[in-house]
Amino acid sequence: LKEGEVSEAQPVASEASAAPKAEAAPAAAEPAKSSAGGASLSPSARRAVGETGVDASQVEGSGKGGRITKADVLNVASGGGSRTEKHVPMSRLRQRIAERLVDAQHQAAMLTTFNEVDMKPVMDLRNRYKDQFEKVHGARLGFMSFFTKAAVEALKRFPAVNASIDGNDLIYHNFFDVGIAIGSPRGLVVPILRNAENMSMASIEAQIREYAERAQTGKVTIEEMSGGTFTITNGGTFGSMLSTPIINPPQSAILGMHNIVERPVVVNGEVVVRPIMYVALTYDHRVIDGRESVLFLRTIKEMVEDPARLLLEV
């Protein structure tokens, strides 16, 4: 911002002089006043203080030598306050999350594959039965139960996605403990749906809701977050269109759900508008081949687009 200009004083002529004298030197500009803290104010900053009523002693100067500028005053006046920093120690949970994410980046050969899901069949089914579902089961019918069921069926068909590495061995798990990533004030927590293959859609929805409520008050236990053979994360709840989620070690894969957006697609040779969700599978290429990852994600797509198959397990 341009500093205010100070006009020069006009020269003063002598009243009694036979010959004109040299003009007097211009008067020096008035020194800038200082704030109570000792920092000097530029002329424009001084005017801004008068106009806004800001206490100059509360303004931190950003100019040369700590000089307070007009911008500094206006920043405080607009509620911006001083440009301060606050150092806060990371919580133990945040430290642990950071360690595991870095370990995943360093240890796994991560790659992500994508697909898109037409959500219309599931949305139609949900809209048709959600009220009755909640009345009978006491739980709201969301999309997580559909994707959890679809993931379990896909994991049965592609066991490597449910496997993990132990040294030079591959461990194939004959059970399906699905982690559900949940945001909380303390950070991301991933409680486990134990033996998800034996859970009904109602029990899945009820358990996720319970975890989500307890996560907000930090009451999800370490035991409830330990283990897990596969993870599902839903960035769509925050409006994410696409992402490459990071594997939760020692697991070998993670499914990423995203927001649902109406897009033009071709159906039976005609362009129609459908609610589309992009899905992502990040996998450890040391364990899972590209073919398996693509077919796994395609299986989830097919299951969700034809939800009757989830009930028939076909």
PDB file of C-alpha atoms in Angstrom:
ATOM      1  CA  LEU A   1       0.000   0.000   0.000  1.00  0.00           C
ATOM      2  CA  LYS A   2       1.260   3.541  -0.815  1.00  0.00           C
ATOM      3  CA  GLU A   3       2.431   5.533   2.133  1.00  0.00           C
ATOM      4  CA  GLY A   4       0.778   8.911   2.685  1.00  0.00           C
ATOM      5  CA  GLU A   5       2.568  11.934   1.238  1.00  0.00           C
ATOM      6  CA  VAL A   6       3.668  14.882   3.340  1.00  0.00           C
ATOM      7  CA  SER A   7       3.641  18.233   1.467  1.00  0.00           C
ATOM      8  CA  GLU A   8       6.625  20.532   1.728  1.00  0.00           C
ATOM      9  CA  ALA A   9       6.283  23.852   3.612  1.00  0.00           C
ATOM     10  CA  GLN A  10       6.120  26.977   1.400  1.00  0.00           C
ATOM     11  CA  PRO A  11       9.207  29.315   1.485  1.00  0.00           C
ATOM     12  CA  VAL A  12       8.815  32.476   3.633  1.00  0.00           C
ATOM     13  CA  ALA A  13       9.840  35.893   2.127  1.00  0.00           C
ATOM     14  CA  SER A  14      11.607  38.570   4.209  1.00  0.00           C
ATOM     15  CA  GLU A  15       9.428  41.697   4.891  1.00  0.00           C
ATOM     16  CA  ALA A  16      12.289  44.224   4.727  1.00  0.00           C
ATOM     17  CA  SER A  17      14.977  43.470   2.268  1.00  0.00           C
ATOM     18  CA  ALA A  18      16.331  45.390  -0.626  1.00  0.00           C
ATOM     19  CA  ALA A  19      17.331  42.246  -2.445  1.00  0.00           C
ATOM     20  CA  PRO A  20      15.616  38.876  -2.408  1.00  0.00           C
ATOM     21  CA  LYS A  21      17.221  36.311  -0.144  1.00  0.00           C
ATOM     22  CA  ALA A  22      17.642  32.661  -0.894  1.00  0.00           C
ATOM     23  CA  GLU A  23      14.604  30.569  -0.269  1.00  0.00           C
ATOM     24  CA  ALA A  24      14.480  28.766   3.027  1.00  0.00           C
ATOM     25  CA  ALA A  25      15.014  25.035   2.952  1.00  0.00           C
ATOM     26  CA  PRO A  26      11.829  22.977   3.013  1.00  0.00           C
ATOM     27  CA  ALA A  27      10.639  22.099   6.464  1.00  0.00           C
ATOM     28  CA  ALA A  28      11.268  18.532   7.447  1.00  0.00           C
ATOM     29  CA  ALA A  29       8.283  16.221   7.546  1.00  0.00           C
ATOM     30  CA  GLU A  30       6.812  15.600  10.967  1.00  0.00           C
ATOM     31  CA  PRO A  31       8.388  12.532  12.490  1.00  0.00           C
ATOM     32  CA  ALA A  32       6.102   9.515  12.605  1.00  0.00           C
ATOM     33  CA  LYS A  33       4.604   8.963  15.984  1.00  0.00           C
ATOM     34  CA  SER A  34       5.263   5.748  17.837  1.00  0.00           C
ATOM     35  CA  SER A  35       2.907   3.226  19.344  1.00  0.00           C
ATOM     36  CA  ALA A  36       2.951   2.530  23.033  1.00  0.00           C
ATOM     37  CA  GLY A  37       5.134  -0.481  22.308  1.00  0.00           C
ATOM     38  CA  GLY A  38       7.778   1.718  20.693  1.00  0.00           C
ATOM     39  CA  ALA A  39       7.171   0.810  17.043  1.00  0.00           C
ATOM     40  CA  SER A  40       6.919   3.746  14.662  1.00  0.00           C
ATOM     41  CA  LEU A  41       3.820   4.364  12.548  1.00  0.00           C
ATOM     42  CA  SER A  42       3.898   5.439   8.947  1.00  0.00           C
ATOM     43  CA  PRO A  43       1.811   8.553   8.165  1.00  0.00           C
ATOM     44  CA  SER A  44      -0.877   6.479   6.455  1.00  0.00           C
ATOM     45  CA  ALA A  45      -0.924   4.059   9.386  1.00  0.00           C
ATOM     46  CA  ARG A  46      -1.330   7.015  11.756  1.00  0.00           C
ATOM     47  CA  ARG A  47      -4.351   8.214   9.774  1.00  0.00           C
ATOM     48  CA  ALA A  48      -5.783   4.685   9.739  1.00  0.00           C
ATOM     49  CA  VAL A  49      -5.455   4.520  13.529  1.00  0.00           C
ATOM     50  CA  GLY A  50      -7.428   7.748  13.818  1.00  0.00           C
ATOM     51  CA  GLU A  51     -10.104   6.562  11.424  1.00  0.00           C
ATOM     52  CA  THR A  52     -10.567   3.073  12.862  1.00  0.00           C
ATOM     53  CA  GLY A  53      -9.947   3.697  16.546  1.00  0.00           C
ATOM     54  CA  VAL A  54      -7.521   0.781  16.716  1.00  0.00           C
ATOM     55  CA  ASP A  55      -5.166   0.784  19.711  1.00  0.00           C
ATOM     56  CA  ALA A  56      -1.746   1.156  18.085  1.00  0.00           C
ATOM     57  CA  SER A  57      -0.105  -0.655  20.985  1.00  0.00           C
ATOM     58  CA  GLN A  58      -1.977  -3.803  19.949  1.00  0.00           C
ATOM     59  CA  VAL A  59      -0.696  -3.695  16.376  1.00  0.00           C
ATOM     60  CA  GLU A  60       2.344  -5.710  15.364  1.00  0.00           C
ATOM     61  CA  GLY A  61       4.340  -3.956  12.656  1.00  0.00           C
ATOM     62  CA  SER A  62       5.322  -5.823   9.520  1.00  0.00           C
ATOM     63  CA  GLY A  63       7.329  -3.019   7.944  1.00  0.00           C
ATOM     64  CA  LYS A  64      11.058  -2.440   7.989  1.00  0.00           C
ATOM     65  CA  GLY A  65      12.402  -2.375  11.512  1.00  0.00           C
ATOM     66  CA  GLY A  66       8.977  -3.290  12.908  1.00  0.00           C
ATOM     67  CA  ARG A  67       7.364  -0.163  11.448  1.00  0.00           C
ATOM     68  CA  ILE A  68       3.559  -0.286  11.543  1.00  0.00           C
ATOM     69  CA  THR A  69       1.953   0.105   8.125  1.00  0.00           C
ATOM     70  CA  LYS A  70      -1.568   0.993   7.105  1.00  0.00           C
ATOM     71  CA  ALA A  71      -2.155  -2.653   6.185  1.00  0.00           C
ATOM     72  CA  ASP A  72      -1.220  -3.740   9.712  1.00  0.00           C
ATOM     73  CA  VAL A  73      -3.788  -1.355  11.206  1.00  0.00           C
ATOM     74  CA  LEU A  74      -6.539  -2.365   8.780  1.00  0.00           C
ATOM     75  CA  ASN A  75      -5.814  -6.041   9.406  1.00  0.00           C
ATOM     76  CA  VAL A  76      -6.436  -5.578  13.127  1.00  0.00           C
ATOM     77  CA  ALA A  77      -9.487  -3.408  12.447  1.00  0.00           C
ATOM     78  CA  SER A  78     -11.026  -6.122  10.259  1.00  0.00           C
ATOM     79  CA  GLY A  79     -10.578  -8.714  12.971  1.00  0.00           C
ATOM     80  CA  GLY A  80      -7.490 -10.295  11.457  1.00  0.00           C
ATOM     81  CA  GLY A  81      -5.425  -9.599  14.533  1.00  0.00           C
ATOM     82  CA  SER A  82      -1.695  -9.949  14.701  1.00  0.00           C
ATOM     83  CA  ARG A  83       0.043 -12.606  12.600  1.00  0.00           C
ATOM     84  CA  THR A  84       0.968 -14.859  15.478  1.00  0.00           C
ATOM     85  CA  GLU A  85       1.800 -18.557  15.609  1.00  0.00           C
ATOM     86  CA  LYS A  86       0.896 -21.220  18.124  1.00  0.00           C
ATOM     87  CA  HIS A  87       2.924 -24.351  18.733  1.00  0.00           C
ATOM     88  CA  VAL A  88       0.845 -27.278  19.993  1.00  0.00           C
ATOM     89  CA  PRO A  89       2.363 -30.683  20.830  1.00  0.00           C
ATOM     90  CA  MET A  90       0.925 -33.534  18.759  1.00  0.00           C
ATOM     91  CA  SER A  91      -1.364 -35.845  20.684  1.00  0.00           C
ATOM     92  CA  ARG A  92      -0.298 -39.466  21.106  1.00  0.00           C
ATOM     93  CA  LEU A  93      -3.034 -40.498  18.699  1.00  0.00           C
ATOM     94  CA  ARG A  94      -1.878 -37.990  16.074  1.00  0.00           C
ATOM     95  CA  GLN A  95       1.730 -39.141  16.515  1.00  0.00           C
ATOM     96  CA  ARG A  96       0.680 -42.757  16.062  1.00  0.00           C
ATOM     97  CA  ILE A  97      -1.360 -41.922  12.961  1.00  0.00           C
ATOM     98  CA  ALA A  98       1.611 -40.055  11.489  1.00  0.00           C
ATOM     99  CA  GLU A  99       3.973 -42.946  12.196  1.00  0.00           C
ATOM    100  CA  ARG A 100       1.695 -45.508  10.579  1.00  0.00           C
ATOM    101  CA  LEU A 101       1.079 -43.390   7.483  1.00  0.00           C
ATOM    102  CA  VAL A 102       4.798 -42.810   6.985  1.00  0.00           C
ATOM    103  CA  ASP A 103       5.487 -46.513   7.538  1.00  0.00           C
ATOM    104  CA  ALA A 104       2.907 -47.373   4.884  1.00  0.00           C
ATOM    105  CA  GLN A 105       4.550 -45.028   2.380  1.00  0.00           C
ATOM    106  CA  HIS A 106       7.997 -46.487   3.066  1.00  0.00           C
ATOM    107  CA  GLN A 107       7.126 -50.183   3.251  1.00  0.00           C
ATOM    108  CA  ALA A 108       4.328 -50.848   0.763  1.00  0.00           C
ATOM    109  CA  ALA A 109       4.436 -50.645  -3.024  1.00  0.00           C
ATOM    110  CA  MET A 110       1.215 -48.647  -3.180  1.00  0.00           C
ATOM    111  CA  LEU A 111      -0.790 -48.151  -6.336  1.00  0.00           C
ATOM    112  CA  THR A 112      -4.369 -46.925  -6.826  1.00  0.00           C
ATOM    113  CA  THR A 113      -6.955 -48.013  -9.373  1.00  0.00           C
ATOM    114  CA  PHE A 114     -10.315 -46.305  -9.983  1.00  0.00           C
ATOM    115  CA  ASN A 115     -13.811 -47.009 -11.215  1.00  0.00           C
ATOM    116  CA  GLU A 116     -17.214 -45.348 -11.133  1.00  0.00           C
ATOM    117  CA  VAL A 117     -20.471 -46.592  -9.672  1.00  0.00           C
ATOM    118  CA  ASP A 118     -23.985 -45.713 -10.809  1.00  0.00           C
ATOM    119  CA  MET A 119     -25.663 -45.146  -7.441  1.00  0.00           C
ATOM    120  CA  LYS A 120     -29.228 -44.921  -8.784  1.00  0.00           C
ATOM    121  CA  PRO A 121     -30.247 -48.536  -7.962  1.00  0.00           C
ATOM    122  CA  VAL A 122     -29.002 -48.271  -4.368  1.00  0.00           C
ATOM    123  CA  MET A 123     -30.471 -44.803  -3.901  1.00  0.00           C
ATOM    124  CA  ASP A 124     -33.854 -45.955  -5.237  1.00  0.00           C
ATOM    125  CA  LEU A 125     -33.800 -48.970  -2.921  1.00  0.00           C
ATOM    126  CA  ARG A 126     -32.774 -46.861   0.041  1.00  0.00           C
ATOM    127  CA  ASN A 127     -35.450 -44.233  -0.590  1.00  0.00           C
ATOM    128  CA  ARG A 128     -38.069 -46.953  -0.879  1.00  0.00           C
ATOM    129  CA  TYR A 129     -37.248 -48.770   2.351  1.00  0.00           C
ATOM    130  CA  LYS A 130     -35.317 -46.359   4.612  1.00  0.00           C
ATOM    131  CA  ASP A 131     -38.309 -45.425   6.786  1.00  0.00           C
ATOM    132  CA  GLN A 132     -39.407 -49.022   7.243  1.00  0.00           C
ATOM    133  CA  PHE A 133     -35.804 -50.101   7.834  1.00  0.00           C
ATOM    134  CA  GLU A 134     -35.341 -47.563  10.620  1.00  0.00           C
ATOM    135  CA  LYS A 135     -38.688 -48.451  12.169  1.00  0.00           C
ATOM    136  CA  VAL A 136     -37.879 -52.173  12.283  1.00  0.00           C
ATOM    137  CA  HIS A 137     -34.169 -52.059  13.116  1.00  0.00           C
ATOM    138  CA  GLY A 138     -33.771 -48.741  14.908  1.00  0.00           C
ATOM    139  CA  ALA A 139     -30.909 -47.780  12.593  1.00  0.00           C
ATOM    140  CA  ARG A 140     -30.743 -45.502   9.575  1.00  0.00           C
ATOM    141  CA  LEU A 141     -30.080 -47.146   6.250  1.00  0.00           C
ATOM    142  CA  GLY A 142     -26.969 -45.572   4.754  1.00  0.00           C
ATOM    143  CA  PHE A 143     -24.592 -46.491   1.959  1.00  0.00           C
ATOM    144  CA  MET A 144     -21.835 -47.959   4.145  1.00  0.00           C
ATOM    145  CA  SER A 145     -23.720 -51.216   4.697  1.00  0.00           C
ATOM    146  CA  PHE A 146     -24.054 -51.739   0.932  1.00  0.00           C
ATOM    147  CA  PHE A 147     -20.357 -51.114   0.335  1.00  0.00           C
ATOM    148  CA  THR A 148     -19.322 -53.243   3.319  1.00  0.00           C
ATOM    149  CA  LYS A 149     -21.402 -56.156   2.036  1.00  0.00           C
ATOM    150  CA  ALA A 150     -20.035 -55.667  -1.478  1.00  0.00           C
ATOM    151  CA  ALA A 151     -16.465 -55.498  -0.160  1.00  0.00           C
ATOM    152  CA  VAL A 152     -16.855 -58.740   1.799  1.00  0.00           C
ATOM    153  CA  GLU A 153     -18.164 -60.545  -1.281  1.00  0.00           C
ATOM    154  CA  ALA A 154     -15.281 -59.181  -3.369  1.00  0.00           C
ATOM    155  CA  LEU A 155     -12.763 -60.186  -0.672  1.00  0.00           C
ATOM    156  CA  LYS A 156     -14.095 -63.750  -0.799  1.00  0.00           C
ATOM    157  CA  ARG A 157     -13.452 -63.841  -4.543  1.00  0.00           C
ATOM    158  CA  PHE A 158     -10.012 -62.241  -4.349  1.00  0.00           C
ATOM    159  CA  PRO A 159      -8.308 -63.505  -1.151  1.00  0.00           C
ATOM    160  CA  ALA A 160      -5.068 -61.623  -1.831  1.00  0.00           C
ATOM    161  CA  VAL A 161      -6.843 -58.313  -1.161  1.00  0.00           C
ATOM    162  CA  ASN A 162      -7.641 -59.634   2.334  1.00  0.00           C
ATOM    163  CA  ALA A 163      -4.077 -60.863   2.919  1.00  0.00           C
ATOM    164  CA  SER A 164      -1.078 -59.332   4.680  1.00  0.00           C
ATOM    165  CA  ILE A 165       2.697 -59.756   4.665  1.00  0.00           C
ATOM    166  CA  ASP A 166       4.663 -61.220   7.578  1.00  0.00           C
ATOM    167  CA  GLY A 167       8.345 -61.255   6.699  1.00  0.00           C
ATOM    168  CA  ASN A 168       8.625 -63.484   3.647  1.00  0.00           C
ATOM    169  CA  ASP A 169       5.204 -65.038   4.187  1.00  0.00           C
ATOM    170  CA  LEU A 170       1.778 -64.089   2.910  1.00  0.00           C
ATOM    171  CA  ILE A 171      -0.995 -64.522   5.466  1.00  0.00           C
ATOM    172  CA  TYR A 172      -4.407 -65.257   3.946  1.00  0.00           C
ATOM    173  CA  HIS A 173      -7.135 -64.440   6.446  1.00  0.00           C
ATOM    174  CA  ASN A 174     -10.224 -66.635   6.339  1.00  0.00           C
ATOM    175  CA  PHE A 175     -12.245 -64.003   8.183  1.00  0.00           C
ATOM    176  CA  PHE A 176     -13.207 -60.479   7.196  1.00  0.00           C
ATOM    177  CA  ASP A 177     -12.532 -57.779   9.783  1.00  0.00           C
ATOM    178  CA  VAL A 178     -13.400 -54.541   7.993  1.00  0.00           C
ATOM    179  CA  GLY A 179     -12.130 -51.245   9.379  1.00  0.00           C
ATOM    180  CA  ILE A 180     -14.341 -48.174   8.969  1.00  0.00           C
ATOM    181  CA  ALA A 181     -12.454 -44.856   8.930  1.00  0.00           C
ATOM    182  CA  ILE A 182     -14.202 -42.249  11.092  1.00  0.00           C
ATOM    183  CA  GLY A 183     -13.200 -38.623  11.605  1.00  0.00           C
ATOM    184  CA  SER A 184     -13.104 -37.385  15.197  1.00  0.00           C
ATOM    185  CA  PRO A 185     -11.888 -34.272  17.062  1.00  0.00           C
ATOM    186  CA  ARG A 186      -8.790 -36.255  18.074  1.00  0.00           C
ATOM    187  CA  GLY A 187      -8.040 -37.386  14.538  1.00  0.00           C
ATOM    188  CA  LEU A 188      -8.900 -40.293  12.270  1.00  0.00           C
ATOM    189  CA  VAL A 189      -9.891 -43.525  14.004  1.00  0.00           C
ATOM    190  CA  VAL A 190     -10.539 -46.877  12.322  1.00  0.00           C
ATOM    191  CA  PRO A 191     -12.663 -49.195  14.482  1.00  0.00           C
ATOM    192  CA  ILE A 192     -13.238 -52.718  13.209  1.00  0.00           C
ATOM    193  CA  LEU A 193     -16.373 -54.579  12.170  1.00  0.00           C
ATOM    194  CA  ARG A 194     -15.331 -58.041  13.385  1.00  0.00           C
ATOM    195  CA  ASN A 195     -16.435 -60.923  11.165  1.00  0.00           C
ATOM    196  CA  ALA A 196     -18.307 -58.583   8.857  1.00  0.00           C
ATOM    197  CA  GLU A 197     -19.269 -61.588   6.745  1.00  0.00           C
ATOM    198  CA  ASN A 198     -21.687 -62.619   9.514  1.00  0.00           C
ATOM    199  CA  MET A 199     -23.242 -59.182  10.021  1.00  0.00           C
ATOM    200  CA  SER A 200     -26.586 -58.080   8.628  1.00  0.00           C
ATOM    201  CA  MET A 201     -26.980 -54.686   7.012  1.00  0.00           C
ATOM    202  CA  ALA A 202     -28.856 -53.506  10.097  1.00  0.00           C
ATOM    203  CA  SER A 203     -26.085 -54.626  12.454  1.00  0.00           C
ATOM    204  CA  ILE A 204     -23.465 -52.985  10.230  1.00  0.00           C
ATOM    205  CA  GLU A 205     -25.324 -49.671  10.258  1.00  0.00           C
ATOM    206  CA  ALA A 206     -25.940 -49.847  14.018  1.00  0.00           C
ATOM    207  CA  GLN A 207     -22.309 -50.670  14.808  1.00  0.00           C
ATOM    208  CA  ILE A 208     -20.959 -47.894  12.587  1.00  0.00           C
ATOM    209  CA  ARG A 209     -23.329 -45.396  14.174  1.00  0.00           C
ATOM    210  CA  GLU A 210     -22.238 -46.453  17.666  1.00  0.00           C
ATOM    211  CA  TYR A 211     -18.560 -46.138  16.725  1.00  0.00           C
ATOM    212  CA  ALA A 212     -19.161 -42.704  15.181  1.00  0.00           C
ATOM    213  CA  GLU A 213     -20.918 -41.416  18.301  1.00  0.00           C
ATOM    214  CA  ARG A 214     -18.212 -42.703  20.646  1.00  0.00           C
ATOM    215  CA  ALA A 215     -15.452 -41.399  18.386  1.00  0.00           C
ATOM    216  CA  GLN A 216     -16.668 -37.841  18.958  1.00  0.00           C
ATOM    217  CA  THR A 217     -15.964 -38.188  22.682  1.00  0.00           C
ATOM    218  CA  GLY A 218     -12.774 -40.219  22.336  1.00  0.00           C
ATOM    219  CA  LYS A 219     -14.340 -43.418  23.668  1.00  0.00           C
ATOM    220  CA  VAL A 220     -13.331 -45.827  20.908  1.00  0.00           C
ATOM    221  CA  THR A 221     -10.877 -48.235  22.547  1.00  0.00           C
ATOM    222  CA  ILE A 222      -7.505 -49.421  21.267  1.00  0.00           C
ATOM    223  CA  GLU A 223      -8.849 -52.974  21.164  1.00  0.00           C
ATOM    224  CA  GLU A 224     -11.686 -51.871  18.893  1.00  0.00           C
ATOM    225  CA  MET A 225      -9.172 -50.352  16.475  1.00  0.00           C
ATOM    226  CA  SER A 226      -6.654 -53.211  16.564  1.00  0.00           C
ATOM    227  CA  GLY A 227      -6.395 -55.745  13.781  1.00  0.00           C
ATOM    228  CA  GLY A 228      -8.484 -55.490  10.670  1.00  0.00           C
ATOM    229  CA  THR A 229      -7.897 -57.118   7.305  1.00  0.00           C
ATOM    230  CA  PHE A 230      -9.356 -54.415   5.040  1.00  0.00           C
ATOM    231  CA  THR A 231     -10.465 -50.783   5.403  1.00  0.00           C
ATOM    232  CA  ILE A 232     -13.183 -48.584   3.897  1.00  0.00           C
ATOM    233  CA  THR A 233     -12.944 -44.794   4.024  1.00  0.00           C
ATOM    234  CA  ASN A 234     -15.596 -42.365   2.813  1.00  0.00           C
ATOM    235  CA  GLY A 235     -14.235 -38.959   1.838  1.00  0.00           C
ATOM    236  CA  GLY A 236     -17.576 -38.221   0.224  1.00  0.00           C
ATOM    237  CA  THR A 237     -18.984 -37.160   3.591  1.00  0.00           C
ATOM    238  CA  PHE A 238     -16.709 -34.116   3.301  1.00  0.00           C
ATOM    239  CA  GLY A 239     -17.323 -33.537  -0.412  1.00  0.00           C
ATOM    240  CA  SER A 240     -14.248 -35.305  -1.793  1.00  0.00           C
ATOM    241  CA  MET A 241     -14.581 -36.142  -5.477  1.00  0.00           C
ATOM    242  CA  LEU A 242     -11.493 -38.334  -5.809  1.00  0.00           C
ATOM    243  CA  SER A 243      -8.567 -39.424  -3.650  1.00  0.00           C
ATOM    244  CA  THR A 244      -5.801 -41.997  -3.290  1.00  0.00           C
ATOM    245  CA  PRO A 245      -6.252 -43.337   0.251  1.00  0.00           C
ATOM    246  CA  ILE A 246      -3.245 -44.694   2.125  1.00  0.00           C
ATOM    247  CA  ILE A 247      -3.160 -48.327   3.215  1.00  0.00           C
ATOM    248  CA  ASN A 248      -3.574 -49.064   6.913  1.00  0.00           C
ATOM    249  CA  PRO A 249      -0.604 -51.393   7.684  1.00  0.00           C
ATOM    250  CA  PRO A 250      -0.287 -54.352   7.789  1.00  0.00           C
ATOM    251  CA  GLN A 251      -3.338 -54.537   5.534  1.00  0.00           C
ATOM    252  CA  SER A 252      -2.853 -54.783   1.791  1.00  0.00           C
ATOM    253  CA  ALA A 253      -5.693 -52.608   0.498  1.00  0.00           C
ATOM    254  CA  ILE A 254      -8.158 -49.830   1.282  1.00  0.00           C
ATOM    255  CA  LEU A 255     -11.358 -48.823  -0.504  1.00  0.00           C
ATOM    256  CA  GLY A 256     -12.100 -45.122  -0.936  1.00  0.00           C
ATOM    257  CA  MET A 257     -15.680 -43.905  -1.411  1.00  0.00           C
ATOM    258  CA  HIS A 258     -16.409 -40.368  -2.608  1.00  0.00           C
ATOM    259  CA  ASN A 259     -19.255 -37.908  -3.060  1.00  0.00           C
ATOM    260  CA  ILE A 260     -22.182 -38.615  -5.347  1.00  0.00           C
ATOM    261  CA  VAL A 261     -22.550 -36.215  -8.281  1.00  0.00           C
ATOM    262  CA  GLU A 262     -25.074 -36.223 -11.100  1.00  0.00           C
ATOM    263  CA  ARG A 263     -23.226 -36.772 -14.380  1.00  0.00           C
ATOM    264  CA  PRO A 264     -24.229 -37.483 -17.989  1.00  0.00           C
ATOM    265  CA  VAL A 265     -23.659 -41.137 -18.892  1.00  0.00           C
ATOM    266  CA  VAL A 266     -24.628 -43.378 -21.786  1.00  0.00           C
ATOM    267  CA  VAL A 267     -27.224 -46.046 -20.937  1.00  0.00           C
ATOM    268  CA  ASN A 268     -28.560 -48.289 -23.713  1.00  0.00           C
ATOM    269  CA  GLY A 269     -27.288 -45.865 -26.326  1.00  0.00           C
ATOM    270  CA  GLU A 270     -28.880 -42.802 -24.751  1.00  0.00           C
ATOM    271  CA  VAL A 271     -27.335 -40.001 -22.722  1.00  0.00           C
ATOM    272  CA  VAL A 272     -28.982 -39.817 -19.305  1.00  0.00           C
ATOM    273  CA  VAL A 273     -28.154 -38.126 -16.021  1.00  0.00           C
ATOM    274  CA  ARG A 274     -27.202 -40.512 -13.227  1.00  0.00           C
ATOM    275  CA  PRO A 275     -25.825 -40.114  -9.680  1.00  0.00           C
ATOM    276  CA  ILE A 276     -22.228 -41.281  -9.991  1.00  0.00           C
ATOM    277  CA  MET A 277     -19.669 -42.067  -7.310  1.00  0.00           C
ATOM    278  CA  TYR A 278     -15.980 -42.539  -8.067  1.00  0.00           C
ATOM    279  CA  VAL A 279     -14.388 -45.352  -6.060  1.00  0.00           C
ATOM    280  CA  ALA A 280     -10.692 -45.975  -5.509  1.00  0.00           C
ATOM    281  CA  LEU A 281      -8.735 -49.014  -4.386  1.00  0.00           C
ATOM    282  CA  THR A 282      -5.232 -48.432  -3.104  1.00  0.00           C
ATOM    283  CA  TYR A 283      -3.352 -51.724  -2.855  1.00  0.00           C
ATOM    284  CA  ASP A 284       0.080 -53.128  -2.047  1.00  0.00           C
ATOM    285  CA  HIS A 285       1.529 -54.314  -5.334  1.00  0.00           C
ATOM    286  CA  ARG A 286       3.812 -56.713  -3.454  1.00  0.00           C
ATOM    287  CA  VAL A 287       0.722 -58.740  -2.563  1.00  0.00           C
ATOM    288  CA  ILE A 288      -1.930 -57.862  -5.142  1.00  0.00           C
ATOM    289  CA  ASP A 289      -1.518 -57.904  -8.914  1.00  0.00           C
ATOM    290  CA  GLY A 290      -3.060 -55.260 -11.137  1.00  0.00           C
ATOM    291  CA  ARG A 291      -5.546 -57.745 -12.591  1.00  0.00           C
ATOM    292  CA  GLU A 292      -6.832 -58.691  -9.136  1.00  0.00           C
ATOM    293  CA  SER A 293      -7.198 -55.082  -8.045  1.00  0.00           C
ATOM    294  CA  VAL A 294      -9.172 -54.099 -11.141  1.00  0.00           C
ATOM    295  CA  LEU A 295     -11.463 -57.132 -10.938  1.00  0.00           C
ATOM    296  CA  PHE A 296     -11.956 -56.586  -7.204  1.00  0.00           C
ATOM    297  CA  LEU A 297     -13.109 -53.016  -7.754  1.00  0.00           C
ATOM    298  CA  ARG A 298     -15.283 -54.066 -10.681  1.00  0.00           C
ATOM    299  CA  THR A 299     -16.952 -56.651  -8.446  1.00  0.00           C
ATOM    300  CA  ILE A 300     -17.857 -53.943  -5.936  1.00  0.00           C
ATOM    301  CA  LYS A 301     -19.221 -51.806  -8.765  1.00  0.00           C
ATOM    302  CA  GLU A 302     -21.386 -54.668 -10.064  1.00  0.00           C
ATOM    303  CA  MET A 303     -22.697 -55.511  -6.590  1.00  0.00           C
ATOM    304  CA  VAL A 304     -23.675 -51.954  -5.725  1.00  0.00           C
ATOM    305  CA  GLU A 305     -25.253 -51.332  -9.128  1.00  0.00           C
ATOM    306  CA  ASP A 306     -27.370 -54.484  -8.693  1.00  0.00           C
ATOM    307  CA  PRO A 307     -27.974 -54.596  -4.915  1.00  0.00           C
ATOM    308  CA  ALA A 308     -30.187 -57.699  -5.126  1.00  0.00           C
ATOM    309  CA  ARG A 309     -26.960 -59.643  -5.669  1.00  0.00           C
ATOM    310  CA  LEU A 310     -25.826 -58.643  -2.169  1.00  0.00           C
ATOM    311  CA  LEU A 311     -28.782 -60.530  -0.701  1.00  0.00           C
ATOM    312  CA  LEU A 312     -28.447 -63.514  -3.026  1.00  0.00           C
ATOM    313  CA  GLU A 313     -24.615 -63.558  -2.769  1.00  0.00           C
ATOM    314  CA  VAL A 314     -24.267 -64.128  -6.509  1.00  0.00           C
TER     315      VAL A 314
END
